CSV table of C-alpha atoms in Angstrom, one decimal:
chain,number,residue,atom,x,y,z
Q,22,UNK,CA,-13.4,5.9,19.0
Q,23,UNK,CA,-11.4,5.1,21.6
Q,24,UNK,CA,-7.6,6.7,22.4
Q,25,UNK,CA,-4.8,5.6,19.6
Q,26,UNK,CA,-7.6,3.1,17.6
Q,27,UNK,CA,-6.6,2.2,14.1
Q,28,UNK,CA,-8.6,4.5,11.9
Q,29,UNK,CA,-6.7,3.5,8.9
Q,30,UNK,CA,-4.8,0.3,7.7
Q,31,UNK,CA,-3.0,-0.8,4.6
Q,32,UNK,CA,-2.9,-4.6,4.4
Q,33,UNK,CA,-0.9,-6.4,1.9
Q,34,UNK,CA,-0.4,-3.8,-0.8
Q,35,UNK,CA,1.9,-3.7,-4.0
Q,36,UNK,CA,1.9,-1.0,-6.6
Q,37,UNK,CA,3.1,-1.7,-9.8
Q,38,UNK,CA,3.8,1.2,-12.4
Q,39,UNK,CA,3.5,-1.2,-15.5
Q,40,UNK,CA,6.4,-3.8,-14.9
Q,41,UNK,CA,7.8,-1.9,-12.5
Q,42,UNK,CA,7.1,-2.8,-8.4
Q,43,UNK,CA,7.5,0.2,-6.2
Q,44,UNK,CA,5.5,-1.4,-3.7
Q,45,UNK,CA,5.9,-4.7,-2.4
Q,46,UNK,CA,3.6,-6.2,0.4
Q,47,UNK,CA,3.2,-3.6,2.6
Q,48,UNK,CA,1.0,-3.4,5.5
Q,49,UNK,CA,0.8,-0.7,8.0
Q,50,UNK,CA,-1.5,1.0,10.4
Q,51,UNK,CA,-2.7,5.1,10.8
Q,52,UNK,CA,-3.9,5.1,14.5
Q,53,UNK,CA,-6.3,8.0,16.2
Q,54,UNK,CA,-3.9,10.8,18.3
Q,55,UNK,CA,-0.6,9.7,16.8
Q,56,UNK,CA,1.7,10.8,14.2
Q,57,UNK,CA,2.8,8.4,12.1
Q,58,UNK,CA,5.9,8.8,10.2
Q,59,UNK,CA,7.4,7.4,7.3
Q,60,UNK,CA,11.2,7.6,6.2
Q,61,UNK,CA,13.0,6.4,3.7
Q,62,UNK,CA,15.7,7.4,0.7
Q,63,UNK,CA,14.6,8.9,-2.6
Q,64,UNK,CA,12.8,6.4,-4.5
Q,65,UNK,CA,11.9,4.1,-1.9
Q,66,UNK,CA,8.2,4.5,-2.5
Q,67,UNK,CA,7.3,6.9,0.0
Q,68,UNK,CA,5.0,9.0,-2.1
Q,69,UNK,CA,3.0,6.0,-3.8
Q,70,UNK,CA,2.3,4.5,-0.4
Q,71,UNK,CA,0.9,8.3,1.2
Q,72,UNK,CA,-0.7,8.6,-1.9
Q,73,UNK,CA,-2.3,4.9,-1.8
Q,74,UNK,CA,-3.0,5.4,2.0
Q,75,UNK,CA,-4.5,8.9,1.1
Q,76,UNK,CA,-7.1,7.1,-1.4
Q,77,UNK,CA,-5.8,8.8,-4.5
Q,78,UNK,CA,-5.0,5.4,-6.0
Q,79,UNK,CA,-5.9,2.0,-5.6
Q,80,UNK,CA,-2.9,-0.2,-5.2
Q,81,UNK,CA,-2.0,-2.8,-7.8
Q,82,UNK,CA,-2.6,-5.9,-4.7
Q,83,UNK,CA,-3.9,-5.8,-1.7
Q,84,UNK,CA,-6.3,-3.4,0.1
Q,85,UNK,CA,-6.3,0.5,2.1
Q,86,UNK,CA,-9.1,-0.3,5.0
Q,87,UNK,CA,-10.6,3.1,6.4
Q,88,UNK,CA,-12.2,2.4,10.0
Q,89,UNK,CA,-12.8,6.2,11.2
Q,90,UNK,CA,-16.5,7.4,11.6
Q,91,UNK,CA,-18.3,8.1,8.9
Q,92,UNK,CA,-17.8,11.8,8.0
Q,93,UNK,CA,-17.9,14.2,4.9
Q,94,UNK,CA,-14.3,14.3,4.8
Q,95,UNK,CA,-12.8,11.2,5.9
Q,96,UNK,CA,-9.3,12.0,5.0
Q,97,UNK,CA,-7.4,15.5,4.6
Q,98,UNK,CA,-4.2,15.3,2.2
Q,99,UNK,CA,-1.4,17.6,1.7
Q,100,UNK,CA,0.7,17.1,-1.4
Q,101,UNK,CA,4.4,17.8,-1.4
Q,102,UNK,CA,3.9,21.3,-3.8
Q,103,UNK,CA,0.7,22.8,-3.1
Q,104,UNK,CA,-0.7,25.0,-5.6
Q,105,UNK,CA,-3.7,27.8,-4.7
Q,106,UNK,CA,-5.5,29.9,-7.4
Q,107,UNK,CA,-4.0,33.0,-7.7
Q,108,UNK,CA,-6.3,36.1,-7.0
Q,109,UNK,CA,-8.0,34.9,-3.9
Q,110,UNK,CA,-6.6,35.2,-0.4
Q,111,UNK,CA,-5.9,33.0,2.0
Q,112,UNK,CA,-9.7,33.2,3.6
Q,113,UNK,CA,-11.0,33.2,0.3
Q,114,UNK,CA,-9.5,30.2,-0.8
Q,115,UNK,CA,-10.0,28.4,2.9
Q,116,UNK,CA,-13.9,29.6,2.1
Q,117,UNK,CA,-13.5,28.1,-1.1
Q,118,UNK,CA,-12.8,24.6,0.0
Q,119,UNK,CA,-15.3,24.9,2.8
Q,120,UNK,CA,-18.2,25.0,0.3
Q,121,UNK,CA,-16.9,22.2,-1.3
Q,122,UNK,CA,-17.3,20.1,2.2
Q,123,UNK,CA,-20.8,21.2,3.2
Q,124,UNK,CA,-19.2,23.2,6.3
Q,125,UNK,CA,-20.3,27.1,6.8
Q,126,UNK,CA,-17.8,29.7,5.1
Q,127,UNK,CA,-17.7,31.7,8.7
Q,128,UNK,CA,-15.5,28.5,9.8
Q,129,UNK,CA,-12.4,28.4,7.5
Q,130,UNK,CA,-10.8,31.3,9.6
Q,131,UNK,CA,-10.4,29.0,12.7
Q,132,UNK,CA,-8.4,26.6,10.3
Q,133,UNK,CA,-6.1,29.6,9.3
Q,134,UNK,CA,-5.8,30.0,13.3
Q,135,UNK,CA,-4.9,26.5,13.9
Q,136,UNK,CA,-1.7,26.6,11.5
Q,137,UNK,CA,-0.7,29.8,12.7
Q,138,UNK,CA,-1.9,32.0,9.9
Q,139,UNK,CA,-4.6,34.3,11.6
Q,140,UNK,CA,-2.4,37.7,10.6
Q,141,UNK,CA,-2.8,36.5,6.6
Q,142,UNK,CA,-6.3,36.1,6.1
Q,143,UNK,CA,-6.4,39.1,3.7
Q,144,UNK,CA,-3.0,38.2,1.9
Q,145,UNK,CA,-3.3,36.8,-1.6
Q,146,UNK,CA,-2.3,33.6,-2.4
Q,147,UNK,CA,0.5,34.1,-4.5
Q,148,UNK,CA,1.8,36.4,-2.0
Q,149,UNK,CA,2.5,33.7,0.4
Q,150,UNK,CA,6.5,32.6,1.3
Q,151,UNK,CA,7.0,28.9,0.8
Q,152,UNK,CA,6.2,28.1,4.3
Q,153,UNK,CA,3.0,30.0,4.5
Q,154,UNK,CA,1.8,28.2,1.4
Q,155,UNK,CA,2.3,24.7,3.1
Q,156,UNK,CA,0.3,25.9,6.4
Q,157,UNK,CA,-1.8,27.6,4.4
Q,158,UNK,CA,-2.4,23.8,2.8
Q,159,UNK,CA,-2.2,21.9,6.0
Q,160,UNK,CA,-5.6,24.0,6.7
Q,161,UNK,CA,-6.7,23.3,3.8
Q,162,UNK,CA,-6.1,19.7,4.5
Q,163,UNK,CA,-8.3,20.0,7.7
Q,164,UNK,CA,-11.0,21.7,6.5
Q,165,UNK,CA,-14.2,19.7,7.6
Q,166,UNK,CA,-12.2,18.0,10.5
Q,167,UNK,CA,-11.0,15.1,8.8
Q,168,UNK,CA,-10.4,11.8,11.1
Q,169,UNK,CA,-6.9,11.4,9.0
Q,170,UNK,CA,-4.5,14.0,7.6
Q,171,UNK,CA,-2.2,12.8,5.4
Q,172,UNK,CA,0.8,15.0,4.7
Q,173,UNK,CA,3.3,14.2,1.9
Q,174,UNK,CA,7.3,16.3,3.3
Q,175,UNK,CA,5.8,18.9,4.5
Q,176,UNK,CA,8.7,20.1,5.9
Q,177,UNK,CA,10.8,20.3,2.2
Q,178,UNK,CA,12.3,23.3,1.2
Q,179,UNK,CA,11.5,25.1,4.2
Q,180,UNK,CA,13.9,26.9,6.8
Q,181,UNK,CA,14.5,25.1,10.0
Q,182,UNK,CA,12.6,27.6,12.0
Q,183,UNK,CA,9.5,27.0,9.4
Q,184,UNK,CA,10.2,23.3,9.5
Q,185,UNK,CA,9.9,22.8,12.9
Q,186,UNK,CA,6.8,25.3,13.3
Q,187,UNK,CA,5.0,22.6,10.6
Q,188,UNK,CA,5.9,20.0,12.3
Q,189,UNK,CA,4.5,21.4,15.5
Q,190,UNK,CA,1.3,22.0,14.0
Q,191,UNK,CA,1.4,17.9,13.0
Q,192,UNK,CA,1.7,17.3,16.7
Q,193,UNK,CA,-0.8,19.5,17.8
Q,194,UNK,CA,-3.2,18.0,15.0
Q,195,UNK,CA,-2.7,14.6,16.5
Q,196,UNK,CA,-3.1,16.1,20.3
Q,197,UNK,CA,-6.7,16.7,19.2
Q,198,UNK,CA,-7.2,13.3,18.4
Q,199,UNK,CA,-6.6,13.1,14.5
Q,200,UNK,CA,-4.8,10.4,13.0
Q,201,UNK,CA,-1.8,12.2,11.7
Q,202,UNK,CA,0.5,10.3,8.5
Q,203,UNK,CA,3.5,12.5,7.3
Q,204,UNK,CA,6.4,11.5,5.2
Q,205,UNK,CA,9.9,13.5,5.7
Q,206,UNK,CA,13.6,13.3,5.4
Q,207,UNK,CA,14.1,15.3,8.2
Q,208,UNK,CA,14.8,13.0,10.8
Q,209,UNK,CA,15.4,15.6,13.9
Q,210,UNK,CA,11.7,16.5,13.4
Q,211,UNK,CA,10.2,13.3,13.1
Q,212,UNK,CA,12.3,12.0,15.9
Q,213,UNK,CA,10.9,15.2,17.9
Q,214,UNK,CA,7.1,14.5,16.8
Q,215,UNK,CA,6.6,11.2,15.7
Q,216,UNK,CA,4.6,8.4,17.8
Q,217,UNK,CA,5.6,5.6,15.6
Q,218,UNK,CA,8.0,5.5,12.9
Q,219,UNK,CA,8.0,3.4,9.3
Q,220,UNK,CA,11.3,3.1,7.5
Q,221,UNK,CA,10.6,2.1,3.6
Q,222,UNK,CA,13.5,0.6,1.5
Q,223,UNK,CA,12.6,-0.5,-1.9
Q,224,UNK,CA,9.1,-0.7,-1.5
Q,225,UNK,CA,9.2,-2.7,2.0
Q,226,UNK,CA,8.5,-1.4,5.1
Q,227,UNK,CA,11.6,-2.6,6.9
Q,228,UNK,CA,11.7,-1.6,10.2
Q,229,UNK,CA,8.6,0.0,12.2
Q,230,UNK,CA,7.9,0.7,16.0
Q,231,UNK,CA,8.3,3.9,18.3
Q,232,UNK,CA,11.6,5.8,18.3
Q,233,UNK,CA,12.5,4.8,21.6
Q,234,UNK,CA,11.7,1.0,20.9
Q,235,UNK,CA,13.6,1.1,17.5
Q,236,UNK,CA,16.8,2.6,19.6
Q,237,UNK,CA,16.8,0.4,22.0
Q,238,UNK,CA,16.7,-2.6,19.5
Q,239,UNK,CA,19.5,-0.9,17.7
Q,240,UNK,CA,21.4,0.3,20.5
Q,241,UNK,CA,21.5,3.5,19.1
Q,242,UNK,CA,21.4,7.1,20.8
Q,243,UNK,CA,19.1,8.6,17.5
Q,244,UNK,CA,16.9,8.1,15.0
Q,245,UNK,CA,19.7,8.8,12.2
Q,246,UNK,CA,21.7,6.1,14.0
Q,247,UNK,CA,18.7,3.6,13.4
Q,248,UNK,CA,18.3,4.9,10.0
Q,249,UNK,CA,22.0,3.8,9.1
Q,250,UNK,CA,21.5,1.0,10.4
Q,251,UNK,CA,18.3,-0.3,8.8
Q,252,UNK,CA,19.3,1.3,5.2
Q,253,UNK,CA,22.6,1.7,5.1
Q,254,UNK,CA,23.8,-1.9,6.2
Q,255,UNK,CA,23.2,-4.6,4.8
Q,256,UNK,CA,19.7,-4.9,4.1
Q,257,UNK,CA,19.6,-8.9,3.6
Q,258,UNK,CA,20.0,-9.2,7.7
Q,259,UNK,CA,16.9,-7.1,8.2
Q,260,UNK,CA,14.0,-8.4,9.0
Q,261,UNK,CA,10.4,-7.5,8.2
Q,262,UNK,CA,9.0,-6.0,11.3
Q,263,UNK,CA,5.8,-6.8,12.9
Q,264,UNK,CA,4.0,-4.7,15.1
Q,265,UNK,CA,6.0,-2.8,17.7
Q,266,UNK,CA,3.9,0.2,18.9
């Protein structure tokens, strides 16, 4: 594949939860070497459209295209509260999931290393803070080298410090050339990671495009500027965005 290629595209999708629409029309793209981030209030959809991107459910209309090589693991997903077995530790667990993938055992202690975890391999699960667990699932999610990770707030309920360190480890995921998707509320740390930006408001993706593009359009001097903007004004003027970035 070649730099920033679309490994990943919704096109056209609604999800219905029976007469309920908490998705409407949405089309989006997941490209190679980026992260892609996507904002939006409580209840806008976010977690339905990771979760449909992710391929844990099909959407109601419309279709979730995968265009990355053809791998054992095509896609790597972090859910918002990950859960571990208790009684193993964090190698154990990382071995665990290996198996599962057809990759050798001896390899899940590079993934601890990636996420900054190398010190823990011995620590049991349920030993773990809150920020461990998540990096301890961001390696889970990477196990087998997925093309895409997919990572639903993985910055929630976490200390600023942690926060950003997870975040870092999203960019350095998508400096090796993975197609990176995360979902967050904090917008100082997608602002500092993010290649391209989606803002969701009831189920539509109503603004998209790099953070300096989306400034610029907006005349604004941050991302939480934009974000006002978009969802706090009055959403009837805004239009749904094309491509950008």
């Amino acid at each position: 594949m070649t730099d920033h290629e679309t490994v990943l595209e919704a096109t056209g999708i609604d999800h219905d939860y029976g007469t309920v629409s908490v998705l409407q029309d949405v089309s989006a793209t997941v490209r190679r070497g980026t992260v892609t981030t996507l904002i939006g209030p409580n209840g806008s959809g976010k977690t339905t459209l990771i979760r449909a991107l992710a391929g844990l459910h099909e959407p109601t209309r419309g279709e979730v295209t995968y265009h990355g090589p053809q791998t054992a693991r095509r896609i790597g997903y972090l859910p918002q509260h990950p859960a571990f077995r208790p009684g193993f530790t964090c190698l154990e667990t990382l071995e665990f999931y290996a198996s599962l993938v057809g990759i050798d055992r001896k390899a899940a202690a590079a993934y601890l290393e990636q996420v900054g975890l190398a010190d823990a391999t011995d620590r049991p699960v349920e030993a773990l803070s809150g920020g461990m667990t998540r990096l301890l699932g961001i390696a889970q999610a990477t196990i087998g080298d997925p093309p895409v990770v997919v990572l639903d707030e993985p910055g929630s309920g976490l200390d600023p410090g942690m926060s950003a360190h997870v975040f870092d480890v999203a960019a350095d995921l998508a400096d090796d050339g993975i197609a990176v998707l995360l979902s967050s509320h904090d917008l100082e740390l997608v602002e500092r990671v993010a290649d391209r930006v989606l803002v969701l408001s009831d189920g539509r993706i109503v603004e998209r495009g790099s953070t300096a593009t989306l400034e610029a359009e907006y005349g604004a001097d941050s991302l939480w500027s934009v974000y006002e903007s978009v969802i706090e004004g009055d959403l009837d003027t805004v239009r749904v965005q094309g491509e950008h970035a």
